[in-house]
JSON list of C-alpha atoms in Angstrom, two decimals:
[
{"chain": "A", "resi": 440, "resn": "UNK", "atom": "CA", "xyz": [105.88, 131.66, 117.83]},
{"chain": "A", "resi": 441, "resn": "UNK", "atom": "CA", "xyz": [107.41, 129.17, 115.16]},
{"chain": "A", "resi": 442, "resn": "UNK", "atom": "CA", "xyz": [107.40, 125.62, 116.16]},
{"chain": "A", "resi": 443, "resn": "UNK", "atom": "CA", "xyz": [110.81, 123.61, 116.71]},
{"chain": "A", "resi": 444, "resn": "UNK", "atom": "CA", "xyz": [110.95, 120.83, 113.73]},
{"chain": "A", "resi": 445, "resn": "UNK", "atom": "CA", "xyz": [111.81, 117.11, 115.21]},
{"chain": "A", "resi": 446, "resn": "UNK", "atom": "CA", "xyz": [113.42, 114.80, 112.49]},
{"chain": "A", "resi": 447, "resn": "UNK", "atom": "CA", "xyz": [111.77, 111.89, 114.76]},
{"chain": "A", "resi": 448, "resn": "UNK", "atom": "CA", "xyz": [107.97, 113.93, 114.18]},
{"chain": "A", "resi": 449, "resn": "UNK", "atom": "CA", "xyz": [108.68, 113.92, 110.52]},
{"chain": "A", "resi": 450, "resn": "UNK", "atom": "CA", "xyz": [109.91, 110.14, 110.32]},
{"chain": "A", "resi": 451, "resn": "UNK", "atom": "CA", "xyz": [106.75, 109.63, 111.67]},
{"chain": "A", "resi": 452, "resn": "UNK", "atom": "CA", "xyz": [104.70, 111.31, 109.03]},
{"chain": "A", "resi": 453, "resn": "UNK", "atom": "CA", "xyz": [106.41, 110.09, 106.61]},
{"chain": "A", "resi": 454, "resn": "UNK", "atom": "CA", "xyz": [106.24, 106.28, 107.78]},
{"chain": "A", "resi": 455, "resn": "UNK", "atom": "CA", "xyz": [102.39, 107.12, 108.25]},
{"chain": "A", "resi": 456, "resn": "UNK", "atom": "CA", "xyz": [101.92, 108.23, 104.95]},
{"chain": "A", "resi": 457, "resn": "UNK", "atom": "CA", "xyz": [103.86, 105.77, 103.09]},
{"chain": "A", "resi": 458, "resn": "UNK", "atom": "CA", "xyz": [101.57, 103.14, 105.15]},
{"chain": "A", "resi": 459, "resn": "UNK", "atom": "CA", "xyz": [98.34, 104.67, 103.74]},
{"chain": "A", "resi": 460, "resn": "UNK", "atom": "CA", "xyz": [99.50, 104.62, 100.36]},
{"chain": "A", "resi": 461, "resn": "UNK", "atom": "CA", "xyz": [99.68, 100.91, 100.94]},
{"chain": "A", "resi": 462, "resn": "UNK", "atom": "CA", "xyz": [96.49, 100.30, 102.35]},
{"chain": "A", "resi": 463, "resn": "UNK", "atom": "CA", "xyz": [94.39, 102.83, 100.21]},
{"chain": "A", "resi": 464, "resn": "UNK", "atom": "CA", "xyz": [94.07, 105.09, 97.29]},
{"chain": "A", "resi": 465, "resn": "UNK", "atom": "CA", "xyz": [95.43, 109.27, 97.26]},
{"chain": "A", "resi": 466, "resn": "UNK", "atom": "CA", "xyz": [92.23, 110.44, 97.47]},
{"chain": "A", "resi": 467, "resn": "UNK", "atom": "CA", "xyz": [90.92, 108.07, 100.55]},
{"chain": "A", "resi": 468, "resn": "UNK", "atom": "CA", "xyz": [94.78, 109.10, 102.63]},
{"chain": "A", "resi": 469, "resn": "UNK", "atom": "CA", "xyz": [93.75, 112.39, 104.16]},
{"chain": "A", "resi": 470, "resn": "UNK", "atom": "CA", "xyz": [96.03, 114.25, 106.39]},
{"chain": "A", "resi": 471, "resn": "UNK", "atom": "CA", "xyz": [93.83, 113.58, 109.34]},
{"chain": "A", "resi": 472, "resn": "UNK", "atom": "CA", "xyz": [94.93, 110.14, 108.78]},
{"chain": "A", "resi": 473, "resn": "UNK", "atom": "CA", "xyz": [98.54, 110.65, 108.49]},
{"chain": "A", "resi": 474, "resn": "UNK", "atom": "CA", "xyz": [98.22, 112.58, 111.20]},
{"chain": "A", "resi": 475, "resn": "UNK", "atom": "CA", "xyz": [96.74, 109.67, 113.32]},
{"chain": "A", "resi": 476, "resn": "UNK", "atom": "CA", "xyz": [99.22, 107.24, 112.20]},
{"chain": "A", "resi": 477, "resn": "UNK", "atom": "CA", "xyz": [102.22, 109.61, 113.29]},
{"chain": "A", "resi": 478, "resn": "UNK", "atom": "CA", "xyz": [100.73, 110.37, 116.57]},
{"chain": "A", "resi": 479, "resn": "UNK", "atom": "CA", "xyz": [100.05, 113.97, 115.97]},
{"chain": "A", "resi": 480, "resn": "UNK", "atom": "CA", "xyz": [97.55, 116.49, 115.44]},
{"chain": "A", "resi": 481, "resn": "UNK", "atom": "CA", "xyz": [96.67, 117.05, 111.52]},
{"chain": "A", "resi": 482, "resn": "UNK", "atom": "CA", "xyz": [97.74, 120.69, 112.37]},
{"chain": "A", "resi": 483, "resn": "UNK", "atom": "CA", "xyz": [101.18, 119.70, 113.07]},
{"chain": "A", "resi": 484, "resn": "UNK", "atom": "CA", "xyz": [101.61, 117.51, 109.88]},
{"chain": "A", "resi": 485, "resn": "UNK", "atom": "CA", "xyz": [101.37, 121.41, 108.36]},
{"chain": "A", "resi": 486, "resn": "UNK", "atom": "CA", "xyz": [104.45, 121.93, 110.11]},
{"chain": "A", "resi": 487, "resn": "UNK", "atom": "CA", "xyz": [106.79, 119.79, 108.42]},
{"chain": "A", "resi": 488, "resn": "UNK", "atom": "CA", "xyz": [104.88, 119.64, 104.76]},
{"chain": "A", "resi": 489, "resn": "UNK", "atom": "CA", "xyz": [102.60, 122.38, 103.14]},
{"chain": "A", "resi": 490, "resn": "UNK", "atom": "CA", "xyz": [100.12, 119.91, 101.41]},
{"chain": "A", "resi": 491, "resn": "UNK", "atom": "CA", "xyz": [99.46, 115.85, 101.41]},
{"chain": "A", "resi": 492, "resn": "UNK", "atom": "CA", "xyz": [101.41, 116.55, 97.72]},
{"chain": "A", "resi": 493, "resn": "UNK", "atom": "CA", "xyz": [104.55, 117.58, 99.00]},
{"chain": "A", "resi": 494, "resn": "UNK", "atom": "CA", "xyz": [104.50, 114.48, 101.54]},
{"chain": "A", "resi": 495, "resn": "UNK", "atom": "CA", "xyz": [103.98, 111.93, 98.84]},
{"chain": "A", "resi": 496, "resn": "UNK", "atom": "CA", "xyz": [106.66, 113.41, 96.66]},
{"chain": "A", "resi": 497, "resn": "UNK", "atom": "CA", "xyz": [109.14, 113.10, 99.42]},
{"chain": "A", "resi": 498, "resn": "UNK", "atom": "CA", "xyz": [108.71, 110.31, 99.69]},
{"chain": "A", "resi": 499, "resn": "UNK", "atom": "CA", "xyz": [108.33, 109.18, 95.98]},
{"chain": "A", "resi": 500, "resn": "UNK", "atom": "CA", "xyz": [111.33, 111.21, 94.79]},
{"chain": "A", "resi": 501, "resn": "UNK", "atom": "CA", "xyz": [114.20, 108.98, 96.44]},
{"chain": "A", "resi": 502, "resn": "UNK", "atom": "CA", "xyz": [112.33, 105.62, 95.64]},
{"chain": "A", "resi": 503, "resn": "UNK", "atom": "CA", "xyz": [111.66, 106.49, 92.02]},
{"chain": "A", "resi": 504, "resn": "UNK", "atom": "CA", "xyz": [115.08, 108.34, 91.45]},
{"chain": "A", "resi": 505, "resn": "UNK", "atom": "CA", "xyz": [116.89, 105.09, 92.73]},
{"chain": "A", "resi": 506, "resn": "UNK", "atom": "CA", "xyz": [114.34, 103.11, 90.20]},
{"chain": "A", "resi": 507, "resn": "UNK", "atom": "CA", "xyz": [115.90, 105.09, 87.49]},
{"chain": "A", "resi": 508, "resn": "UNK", "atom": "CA", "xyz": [119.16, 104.29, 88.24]},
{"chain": "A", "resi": 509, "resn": "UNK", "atom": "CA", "xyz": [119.52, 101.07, 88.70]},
{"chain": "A", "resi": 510, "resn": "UNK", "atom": "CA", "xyz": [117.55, 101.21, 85.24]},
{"chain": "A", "resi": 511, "resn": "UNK", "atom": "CA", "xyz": [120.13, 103.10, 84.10]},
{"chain": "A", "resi": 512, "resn": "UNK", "atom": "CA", "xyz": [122.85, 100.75, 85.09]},
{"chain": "A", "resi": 513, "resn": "UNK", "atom": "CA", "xyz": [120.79, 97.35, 84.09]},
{"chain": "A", "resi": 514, "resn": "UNK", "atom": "CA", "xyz": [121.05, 99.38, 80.28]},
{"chain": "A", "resi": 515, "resn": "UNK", "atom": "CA", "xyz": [124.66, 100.05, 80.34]},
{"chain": "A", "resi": 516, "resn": "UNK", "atom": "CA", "xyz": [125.41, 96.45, 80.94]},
{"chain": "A", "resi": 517, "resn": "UNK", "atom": "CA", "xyz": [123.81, 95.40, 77.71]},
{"chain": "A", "resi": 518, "resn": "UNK", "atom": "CA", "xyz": [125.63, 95.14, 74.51]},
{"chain": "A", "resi": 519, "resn": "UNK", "atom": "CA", "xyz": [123.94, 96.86, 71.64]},
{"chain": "A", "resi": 520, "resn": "UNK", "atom": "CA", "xyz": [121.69, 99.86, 71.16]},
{"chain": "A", "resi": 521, "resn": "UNK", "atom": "CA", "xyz": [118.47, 98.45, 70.14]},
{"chain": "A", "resi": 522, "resn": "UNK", "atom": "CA", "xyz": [118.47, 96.12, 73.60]},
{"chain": "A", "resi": 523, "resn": "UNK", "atom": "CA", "xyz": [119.56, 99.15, 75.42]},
{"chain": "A", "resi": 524, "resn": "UNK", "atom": "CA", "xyz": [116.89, 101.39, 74.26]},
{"chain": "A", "resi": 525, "resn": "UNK", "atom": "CA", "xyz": [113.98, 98.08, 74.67]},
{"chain": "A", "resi": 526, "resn": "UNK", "atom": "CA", "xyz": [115.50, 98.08, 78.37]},
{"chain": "A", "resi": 527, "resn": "UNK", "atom": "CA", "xyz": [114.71, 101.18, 79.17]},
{"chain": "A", "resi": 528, "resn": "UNK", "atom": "CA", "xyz": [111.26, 101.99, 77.72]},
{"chain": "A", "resi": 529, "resn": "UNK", "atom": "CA", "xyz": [110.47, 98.06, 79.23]},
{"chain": "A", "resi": 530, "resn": "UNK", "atom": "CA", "xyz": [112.20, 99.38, 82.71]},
{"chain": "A", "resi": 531, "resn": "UNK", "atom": "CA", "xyz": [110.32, 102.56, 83.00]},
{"chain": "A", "resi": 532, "resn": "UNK", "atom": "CA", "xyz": [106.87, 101.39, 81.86]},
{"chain": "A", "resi": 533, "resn": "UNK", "atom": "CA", "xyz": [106.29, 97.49, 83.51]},
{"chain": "A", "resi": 534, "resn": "UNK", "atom": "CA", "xyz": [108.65, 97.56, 86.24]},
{"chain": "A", "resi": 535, "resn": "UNK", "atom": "CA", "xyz": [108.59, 101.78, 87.56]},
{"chain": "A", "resi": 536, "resn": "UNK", "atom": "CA", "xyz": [104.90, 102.85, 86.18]},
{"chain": "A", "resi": 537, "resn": "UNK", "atom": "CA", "xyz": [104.00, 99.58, 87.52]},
{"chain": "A", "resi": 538, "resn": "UNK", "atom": "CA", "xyz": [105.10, 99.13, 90.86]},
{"chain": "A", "resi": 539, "resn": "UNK", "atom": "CA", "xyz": [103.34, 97.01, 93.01]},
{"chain": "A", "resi": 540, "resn": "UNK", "atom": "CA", "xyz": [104.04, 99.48, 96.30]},
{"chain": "A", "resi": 541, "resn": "UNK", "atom": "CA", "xyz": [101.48, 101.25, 95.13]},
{"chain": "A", "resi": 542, "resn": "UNK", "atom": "CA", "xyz": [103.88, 104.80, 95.05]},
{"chain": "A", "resi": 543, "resn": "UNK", "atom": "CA", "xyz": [103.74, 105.38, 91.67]},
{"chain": "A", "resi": 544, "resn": "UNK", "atom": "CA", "xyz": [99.78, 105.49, 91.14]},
{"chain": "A", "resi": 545, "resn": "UNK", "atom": "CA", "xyz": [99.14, 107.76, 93.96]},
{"chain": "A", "resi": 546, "resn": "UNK", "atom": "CA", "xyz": [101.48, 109.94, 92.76]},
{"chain": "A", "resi": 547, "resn": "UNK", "atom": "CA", "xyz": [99.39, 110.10, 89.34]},
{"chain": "A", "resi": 548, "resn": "UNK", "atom": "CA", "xyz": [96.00, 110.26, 91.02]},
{"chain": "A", "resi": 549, "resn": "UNK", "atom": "CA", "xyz": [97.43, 113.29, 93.07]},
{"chain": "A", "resi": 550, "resn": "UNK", "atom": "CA", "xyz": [98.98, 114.88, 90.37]},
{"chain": "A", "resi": 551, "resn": "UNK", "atom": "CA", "xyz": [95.79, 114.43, 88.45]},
{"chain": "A", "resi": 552, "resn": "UNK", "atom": "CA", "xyz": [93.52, 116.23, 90.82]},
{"chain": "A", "resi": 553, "resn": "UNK", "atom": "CA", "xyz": [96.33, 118.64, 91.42]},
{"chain": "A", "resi": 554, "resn": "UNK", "atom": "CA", "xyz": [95.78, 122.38, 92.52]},
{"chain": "A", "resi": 555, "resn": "UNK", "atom": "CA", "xyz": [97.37, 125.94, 92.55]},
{"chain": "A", "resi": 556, "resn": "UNK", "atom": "CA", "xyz": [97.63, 125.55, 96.30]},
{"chain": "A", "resi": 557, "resn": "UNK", "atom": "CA", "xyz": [99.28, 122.11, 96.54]},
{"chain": "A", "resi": 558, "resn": "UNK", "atom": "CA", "xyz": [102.53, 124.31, 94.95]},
{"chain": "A", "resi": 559, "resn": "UNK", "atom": "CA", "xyz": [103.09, 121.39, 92.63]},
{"chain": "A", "resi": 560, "resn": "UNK", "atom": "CA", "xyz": [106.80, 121.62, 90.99]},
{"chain": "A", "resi": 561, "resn": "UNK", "atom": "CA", "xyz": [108.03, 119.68, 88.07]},
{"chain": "A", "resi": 562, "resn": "UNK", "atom": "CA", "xyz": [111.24, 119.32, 88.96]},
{"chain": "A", "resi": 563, "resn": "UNK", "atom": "CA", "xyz": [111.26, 115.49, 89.51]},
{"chain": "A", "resi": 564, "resn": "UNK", "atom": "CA", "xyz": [110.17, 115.43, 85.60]},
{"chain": "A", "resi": 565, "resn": "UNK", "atom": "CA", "xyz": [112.54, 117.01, 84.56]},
{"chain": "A", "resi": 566, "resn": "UNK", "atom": "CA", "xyz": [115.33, 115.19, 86.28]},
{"chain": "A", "resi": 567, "resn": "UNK", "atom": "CA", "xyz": [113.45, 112.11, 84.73]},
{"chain": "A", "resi": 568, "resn": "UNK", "atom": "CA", "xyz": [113.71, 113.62, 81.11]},
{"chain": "A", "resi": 569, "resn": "UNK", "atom": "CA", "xyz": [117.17, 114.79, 81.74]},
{"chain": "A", "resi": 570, "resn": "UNK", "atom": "CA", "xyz": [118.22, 111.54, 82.85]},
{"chain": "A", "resi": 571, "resn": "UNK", "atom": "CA", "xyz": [116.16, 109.64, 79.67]},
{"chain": "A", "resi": 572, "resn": "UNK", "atom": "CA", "xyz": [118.19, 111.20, 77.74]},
{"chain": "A", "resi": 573, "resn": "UNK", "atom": "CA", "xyz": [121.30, 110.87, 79.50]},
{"chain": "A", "resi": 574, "resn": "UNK", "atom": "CA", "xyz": [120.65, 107.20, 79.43]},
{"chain": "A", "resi": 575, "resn": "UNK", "atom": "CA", "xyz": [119.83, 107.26, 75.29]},
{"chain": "A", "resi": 576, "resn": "UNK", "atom": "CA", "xyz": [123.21, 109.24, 74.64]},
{"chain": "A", "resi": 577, "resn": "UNK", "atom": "CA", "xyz": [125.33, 106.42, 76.29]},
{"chain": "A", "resi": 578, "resn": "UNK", "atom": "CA", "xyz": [123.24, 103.61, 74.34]},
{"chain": "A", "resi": 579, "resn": "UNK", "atom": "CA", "xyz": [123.42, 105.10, 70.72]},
{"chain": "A", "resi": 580, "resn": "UNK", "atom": "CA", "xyz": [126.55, 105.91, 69.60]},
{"chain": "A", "resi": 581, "resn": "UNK", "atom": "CA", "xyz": [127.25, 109.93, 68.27]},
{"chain": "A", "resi": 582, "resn": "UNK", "atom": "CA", "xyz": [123.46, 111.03, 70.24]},
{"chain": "A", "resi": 583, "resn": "UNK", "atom": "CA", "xyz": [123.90, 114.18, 71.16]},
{"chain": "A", "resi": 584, "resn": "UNK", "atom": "CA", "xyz": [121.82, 115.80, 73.93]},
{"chain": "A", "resi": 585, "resn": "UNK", "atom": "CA", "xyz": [120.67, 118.96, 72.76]},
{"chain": "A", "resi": 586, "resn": "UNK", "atom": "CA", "xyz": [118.93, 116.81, 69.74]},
{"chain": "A", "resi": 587, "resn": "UNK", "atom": "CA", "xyz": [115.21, 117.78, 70.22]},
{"chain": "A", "resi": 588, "resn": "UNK", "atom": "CA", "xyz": [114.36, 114.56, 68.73]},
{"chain": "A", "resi": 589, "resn": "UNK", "atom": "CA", "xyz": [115.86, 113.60, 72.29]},
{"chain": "A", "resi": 590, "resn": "UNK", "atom": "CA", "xyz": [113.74, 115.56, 74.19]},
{"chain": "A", "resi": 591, "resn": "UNK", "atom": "CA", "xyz": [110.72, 114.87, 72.41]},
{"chain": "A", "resi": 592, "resn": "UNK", "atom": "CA", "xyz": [111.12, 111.13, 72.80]},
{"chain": "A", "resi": 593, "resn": "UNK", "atom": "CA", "xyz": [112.38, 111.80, 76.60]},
{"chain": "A", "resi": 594, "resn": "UNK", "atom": "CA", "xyz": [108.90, 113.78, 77.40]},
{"chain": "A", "resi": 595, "resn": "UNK", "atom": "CA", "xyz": [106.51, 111.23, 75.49]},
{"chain": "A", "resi": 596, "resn": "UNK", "atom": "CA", "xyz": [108.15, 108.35, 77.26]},
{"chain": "A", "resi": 597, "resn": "UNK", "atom": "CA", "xyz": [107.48, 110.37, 80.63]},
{"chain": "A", "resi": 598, "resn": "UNK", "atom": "CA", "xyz": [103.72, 111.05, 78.96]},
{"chain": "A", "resi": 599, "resn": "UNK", "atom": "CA", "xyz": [103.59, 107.45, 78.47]},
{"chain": "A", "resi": 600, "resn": "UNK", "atom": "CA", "xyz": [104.64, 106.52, 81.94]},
{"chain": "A", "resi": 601, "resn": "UNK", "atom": "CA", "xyz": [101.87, 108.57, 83.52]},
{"chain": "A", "resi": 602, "resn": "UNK", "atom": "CA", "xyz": [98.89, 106.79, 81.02]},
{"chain": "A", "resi": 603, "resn": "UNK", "atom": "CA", "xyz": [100.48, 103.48, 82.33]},
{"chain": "A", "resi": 604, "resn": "UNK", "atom": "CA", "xyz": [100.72, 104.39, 85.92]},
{"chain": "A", "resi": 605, "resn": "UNK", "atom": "CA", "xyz": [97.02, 105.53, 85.74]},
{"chain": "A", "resi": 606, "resn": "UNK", "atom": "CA", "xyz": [95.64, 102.83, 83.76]},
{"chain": "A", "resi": 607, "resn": "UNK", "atom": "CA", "xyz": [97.34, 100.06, 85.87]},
{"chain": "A", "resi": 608, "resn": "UNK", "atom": "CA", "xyz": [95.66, 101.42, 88.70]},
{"chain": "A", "resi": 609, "resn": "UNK", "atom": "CA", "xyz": [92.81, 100.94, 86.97]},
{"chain": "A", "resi": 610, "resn": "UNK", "atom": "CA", "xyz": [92.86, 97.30, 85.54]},
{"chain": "A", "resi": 611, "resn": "UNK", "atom": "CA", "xyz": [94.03, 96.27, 88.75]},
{"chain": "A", "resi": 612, "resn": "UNK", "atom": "CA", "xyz": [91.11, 97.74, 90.21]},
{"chain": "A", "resi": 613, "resn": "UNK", "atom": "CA", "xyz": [89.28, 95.42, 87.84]},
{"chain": "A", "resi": 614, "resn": "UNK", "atom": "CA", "xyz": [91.18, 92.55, 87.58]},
{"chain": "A", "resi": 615, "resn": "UNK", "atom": "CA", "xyz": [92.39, 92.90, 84.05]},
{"chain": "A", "resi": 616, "resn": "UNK", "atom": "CA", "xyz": [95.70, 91.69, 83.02]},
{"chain": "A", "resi": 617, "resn": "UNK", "atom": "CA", "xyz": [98.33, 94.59, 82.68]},
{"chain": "A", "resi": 618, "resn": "UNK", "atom": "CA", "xyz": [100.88, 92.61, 81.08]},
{"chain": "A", "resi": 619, "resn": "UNK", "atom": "CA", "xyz": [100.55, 93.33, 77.60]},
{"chain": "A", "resi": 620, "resn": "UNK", "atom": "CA", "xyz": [102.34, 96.83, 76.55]},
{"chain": "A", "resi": 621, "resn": "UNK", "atom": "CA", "xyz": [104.51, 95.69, 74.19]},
{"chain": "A", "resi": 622, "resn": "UNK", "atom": "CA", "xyz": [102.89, 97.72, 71.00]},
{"chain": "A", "resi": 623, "resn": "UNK", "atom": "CA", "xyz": [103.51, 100.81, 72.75]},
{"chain": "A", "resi": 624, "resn": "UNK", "atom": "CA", "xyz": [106.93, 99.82, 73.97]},
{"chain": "A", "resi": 625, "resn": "UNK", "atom": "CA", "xyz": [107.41, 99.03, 70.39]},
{"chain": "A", "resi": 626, "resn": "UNK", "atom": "CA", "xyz": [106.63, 102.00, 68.63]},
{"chain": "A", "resi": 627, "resn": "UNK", "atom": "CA", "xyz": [108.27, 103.69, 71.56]},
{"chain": "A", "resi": 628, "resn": "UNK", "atom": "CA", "xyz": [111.67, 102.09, 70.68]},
{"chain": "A", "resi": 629, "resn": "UNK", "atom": "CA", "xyz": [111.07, 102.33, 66.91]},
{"chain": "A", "resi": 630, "resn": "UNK", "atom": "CA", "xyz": [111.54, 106.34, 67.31]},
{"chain": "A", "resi": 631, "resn": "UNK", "atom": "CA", "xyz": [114.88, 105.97, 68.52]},
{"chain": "A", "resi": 632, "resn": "UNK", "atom": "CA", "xyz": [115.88, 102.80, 66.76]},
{"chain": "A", "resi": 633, "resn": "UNK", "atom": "CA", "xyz": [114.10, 102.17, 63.92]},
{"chain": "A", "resi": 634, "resn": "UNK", "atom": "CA", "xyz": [115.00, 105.56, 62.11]},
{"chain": "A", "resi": 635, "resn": "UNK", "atom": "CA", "xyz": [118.45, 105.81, 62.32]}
]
Protein backbone atom coordinates (compact mmCIF):
# COMPACT_ATOMS: atom_id res chain seq x y z
CA UNK A 1 0.00 0.00 0.00
CA UNK A 2 1.43 3.54 -1.07
CA UNK A 3 1.92 5.92 1.71
CA UNK A 4 -0.18 9.30 1.93
CA UNK A 5 2.51 12.32 1.34
CA UNK A 6 2.13 15.21 4.21
CA UNK A 7 3.49 18.67 2.97
CA UNK A 8 4.11 19.24 6.93
CA UNK A 9 6.49 15.60 6.82
CA UNK A 10 8.34 17.06 3.93
CA UNK A 11 8.81 20.69 5.49
CA UNK A 12 10.31 18.80 7.99
CA UNK A 13 12.91 17.06 5.93
CA UNK A 14 13.64 19.68 4.24
CA UNK A 15 14.22 22.11 7.34
CA UNK A 16 16.35 19.05 8.70
CA UNK A 17 18.44 18.86 5.88
CA UNK A 18 19.05 22.39 5.22
CA UNK A 19 20.17 22.42 9.11
CA UNK A 20 22.85 19.74 8.48
CA UNK A 21 24.21 21.42 5.64
CA UNK A 22 24.89 24.16 8.13
CA UNK A 23 26.42 22.31 10.74
CA UNK A 24 28.46 19.76 8.57
CA UNK A 25 29.83 18.68 5.30
CA UNK A 26 27.57 16.36 2.33
CA UNK A 27 29.31 13.51 3.06
CA UNK A 28 29.01 13.65 7.15
CA UNK A 29 24.65 14.59 6.52
CA UNK A 30 23.35 11.08 6.12
CA UNK A 31 19.73 10.42 5.74
CA UNK A 32 19.60 8.78 9.11
CA UNK A 33 20.28 12.18 10.27
CA UNK A 34 17.77 14.03 8.35
CA UNK A 35 15.65 11.63 9.30
CA UNK A 36 16.25 12.34 13.08
CA UNK A 37 16.00 15.96 12.70
CA UNK A 38 12.45 15.66 10.94
CA UNK A 39 11.16 13.28 13.43
CA UNK A 40 10.88 10.34 11.19
CA UNK A 41 12.17 7.10 10.33
CA UNK A 42 15.12 7.25 7.54
CA UNK A 43 12.67 4.92 5.63
CA UNK A 44 10.13 7.52 5.35
CA UNK A 45 12.56 10.31 4.17
CA UNK A 46 12.46 7.67 0.92
CA UNK A 47 9.02 8.63 0.67
CA UNK A 48 9.15 12.10 -0.23
CA UNK A 49 12.88 12.10 -2.01
CA UNK A 50 14.64 9.13 -3.86
CA UNK A 51 18.27 9.99 -2.69
CA UNK A 52 20.01 12.66 -0.09
CA UNK A 53 20.78 14.33 -3.90
CA UNK A 54 17.44 15.07 -4.81
CA UNK A 55 16.84 16.66 -1.18
CA UNK A 56 19.73 19.02 -1.43
CA UNK A 57 18.79 20.12 -4.90
CA UNK A 58 15.38 21.06 -3.71
CA UNK A 59 16.39 22.83 -1.74
CA UNK A 60 19.39 24.49 -3.59
CA UNK A 61 17.41 25.08 -6.80
CA UNK A 62 15.05 28.01 -5.45
CA UNK A 63 17.94 29.64 -3.35
CA UNK A 64 20.45 29.61 -6.17
CA UNK A 65 17.84 30.41 -9.00
CA UNK A 66 16.78 33.57 -6.91
CA UNK A 67 20.81 34.25 -6.59
CA UNK A 68 20.82 34.46 -10.27
CA UNK A 69 18.31 36.79 -10.55
CA UNK A 70 18.79 39.30 -8.51
CA UNK A 71 22.34 38.99 -10.30
CA UNK A 72 20.66 39.43 -13.21
CA UNK A 73 18.87 42.54 -12.21
CA UNK A 74 22.03 44.14 -10.15
CA UNK A 75 23.64 43.85 -14.15
CA UNK A 76 20.87 45.48 -15.91
CA UNK A 77 21.10 48.46 -13.70
CA UNK A 78 24.62 49.21 -14.78
CA UNK A 79 25.47 51.39 -17.63
CA UNK A 80 27.95 49.89 -20.01
CA UNK A 81 28.88 46.42 -21.21
CA UNK A 82 32.24 45.85 -19.86
CA UNK A 83 30.76 46.63 -16.04
CA UNK A 84 27.87 44.49 -16.91
CA UNK A 85 29.77 41.53 -17.99
CA UNK A 86 32.60 42.18 -14.64
CA UNK A 87 29.16 42.04 -12.59
CA UNK A 88 28.22 39.02 -13.50
CA UNK A 89 31.30 36.76 -13.65
CA UNK A 90 32.14 38.82 -9.99
CA UNK A 91 28.29 37.88 -8.95
CA UNK A 92 28.41 34.28 -9.84
CA UNK A 93 31.93 33.43 -8.62
CA UNK A 94 32.51 35.55 -4.96
CA UNK A 95 29.09 36.15 -3.98
CA UNK A 96 26.95 32.56 -5.44
CA UNK A 97 30.07 29.94 -5.60
CA UNK A 98 30.88 31.49 -2.40
CA UNK A 99 28.12 31.56 -0.18
CA UNK A 100 28.64 31.50 3.27
CA UNK A 101 25.26 29.13 3.92
CA UNK A 102 27.25 26.60 3.06
CA UNK A 103 24.49 25.39 0.02
CA UNK A 104 26.57 25.81 -2.68
CA UNK A 105 29.65 23.52 -1.57
CA UNK A 106 27.56 20.64 -0.62
CA UNK A 107 26.01 20.73 -3.66
CA UNK A 108 29.61 20.32 -5.37
CA UNK A 109 30.86 17.71 -2.93
CA UNK A 110 27.58 15.71 -3.78
CA UNK A 111 27.72 16.19 -7.24
CA UNK A 112 31.32 15.17 -7.09
CA UNK A 113 30.82 11.80 -5.55
CA UNK A 114 27.71 11.49 -7.62
CA UNK A 115 26.21 8.05 -8.78
CA UNK A 116 23.95 6.31 -11.44
CA UNK A 117 21.49 5.71 -8.64
CA UNK A 118 21.27 9.21 -7.12
CA UNK A 119 19.32 9.94 -10.80
CA UNK A 120 21.34 13.12 -11.00
CA UNK A 121 19.71 15.61 -13.76
CA UNK A 122 21.34 18.64 -15.21
CA UNK A 123 18.63 20.56 -15.62
CA UNK A 124 19.48 23.31 -13.02
CA UNK A 125 22.76 23.79 -15.36
CA UNK A 126 21.27 24.31 -17.95
CA UNK A 127 18.79 26.86 -16.75
CA UNK A 128 22.08 28.49 -15.35
CA UNK A 129 23.74 28.53 -18.91
CA UNK A 130 20.54 29.53 -20.49
CA UNK A 131 20.13 32.30 -18.24
CA UNK A 132 24.20 33.39 -18.60
CA UNK A 133 23.52 33.96 -21.68
CA UNK A 134 20.32 35.58 -21.45
CA UNK A 135 21.99 37.96 -19.12
CA UNK A 136 25.19 38.59 -21.80
CA UNK A 137 22.62 39.30 -24.74
CA UNK A 138 20.97 42.22 -22.76
CA UNK A 139 24.57 43.63 -21.71
CA UNK A 140 26.29 43.64 -25.23
CA UNK A 141 24.56 45.21 -27.73
CA UNK A 142 23.65 42.98 -31.28
CA UNK A 143 24.69 39.34 -29.02
CA UNK A 144 22.79 36.97 -30.35
CA UNK A 145 21.96 33.74 -28.50
CA UNK A 146 22.52 31.00 -30.71
CA UNK A 147 26.35 32.43 -30.94
CA UNK A 148 28.34 29.34 -29.70
CA UNK A 149 30.91 31.68 -28.57
CA UNK A 150 27.88 32.29 -26.05
CA UNK A 151 27.53 29.03 -25.00
CA UNK A 152 31.00 28.24 -24.69
CA UNK A 153 31.66 31.18 -22.40
CA UNK A 154 28.13 30.36 -20.57
CA UNK A 155 29.42 26.57 -19.77
CA UNK A 156 33.13 27.60 -18.72
CA UNK A 157 31.76 30.25 -16.44
CA UNK A 158 29.43 27.39 -14.93
CA UNK A 159 32.92 25.10 -15.05
CA UNK A 160 34.47 27.87 -13.26
CA UNK A 161 31.81 28.22 -10.65
CA UNK A 162 32.09 24.58 -9.62
CA UNK A 163 36.33 24.84 -9.22
CA UNK A 164 35.43 27.92 -6.99
CA UNK A 165 32.68 26.37 -5.03
CA UNK A 166 35.02 23.35 -4.37
CA UNK A 167 38.11 25.11 -3.69
CA UNK A 168 36.45 27.62 -1.24
CA UNK A 169 35.38 24.80 0.65
CA UNK A 170 38.64 23.94 0.81
CA UNK A 171 40.67 27.11 1.87
CA UNK A 172 38.13 27.68 4.31
CA UNK A 173 38.77 24.43 5.64
CA UNK A 174 42.30 25.74 6.01
CA UNK A 175 42.04 29.11 6.74
CA UNK A 176 43.35 30.56 3.54
CA UNK A 177 42.07 33.73 2.20
CA UNK A 178 39.53 33.22 -0.75
CA UNK A 179 39.40 36.68 -1.75
CA UNK A 180 41.62 36.92 -4.53
CA UNK A 181 39.94 35.64 -8.01
CA UNK A 182 40.29 38.46 -9.89
CA UNK A 183 42.82 36.86 -12.71
CA UNK A 184 40.29 34.41 -13.49
CA UNK A 185 37.43 36.85 -13.38
CA UNK A 186 39.63 38.74 -15.67
CA UNK A 187 40.36 36.54 -18.34
CA UNK A 188 36.80 35.42 -17.87
CA UNK A 189 35.49 38.90 -18.90
CA UNK A 190 38.25 39.41 -21.51
CA UNK A 191 36.40 36.57 -23.73
CA UNK A 192 33.40 38.50 -23.96
CA UNK A 193 34.83 41.98 -23.77
CA UNK A 194 38.09 42.18 -24.74
CA UNK A 195 37.54 40.68 -28.35
CA UNK A 196 34.92 42.49 -29.70
Amino acid sequence: MARVKNESVRQAILTSAASQIAMTSYMDTTVAKIAKGAGIAPSNVYVYFESKLQIYFTIYTPWFEAQVLALERAVARLKTPERKIQRLVGGLLNDIADDKTGYTSALMEGLAIVMPKDKYKPDLLHWAENKIVQIVCNAIEGAKPEDPRLRAFAHLLMLTFDGVAMRVKSQRAANESTANRSDVEEALVGMLIGGR
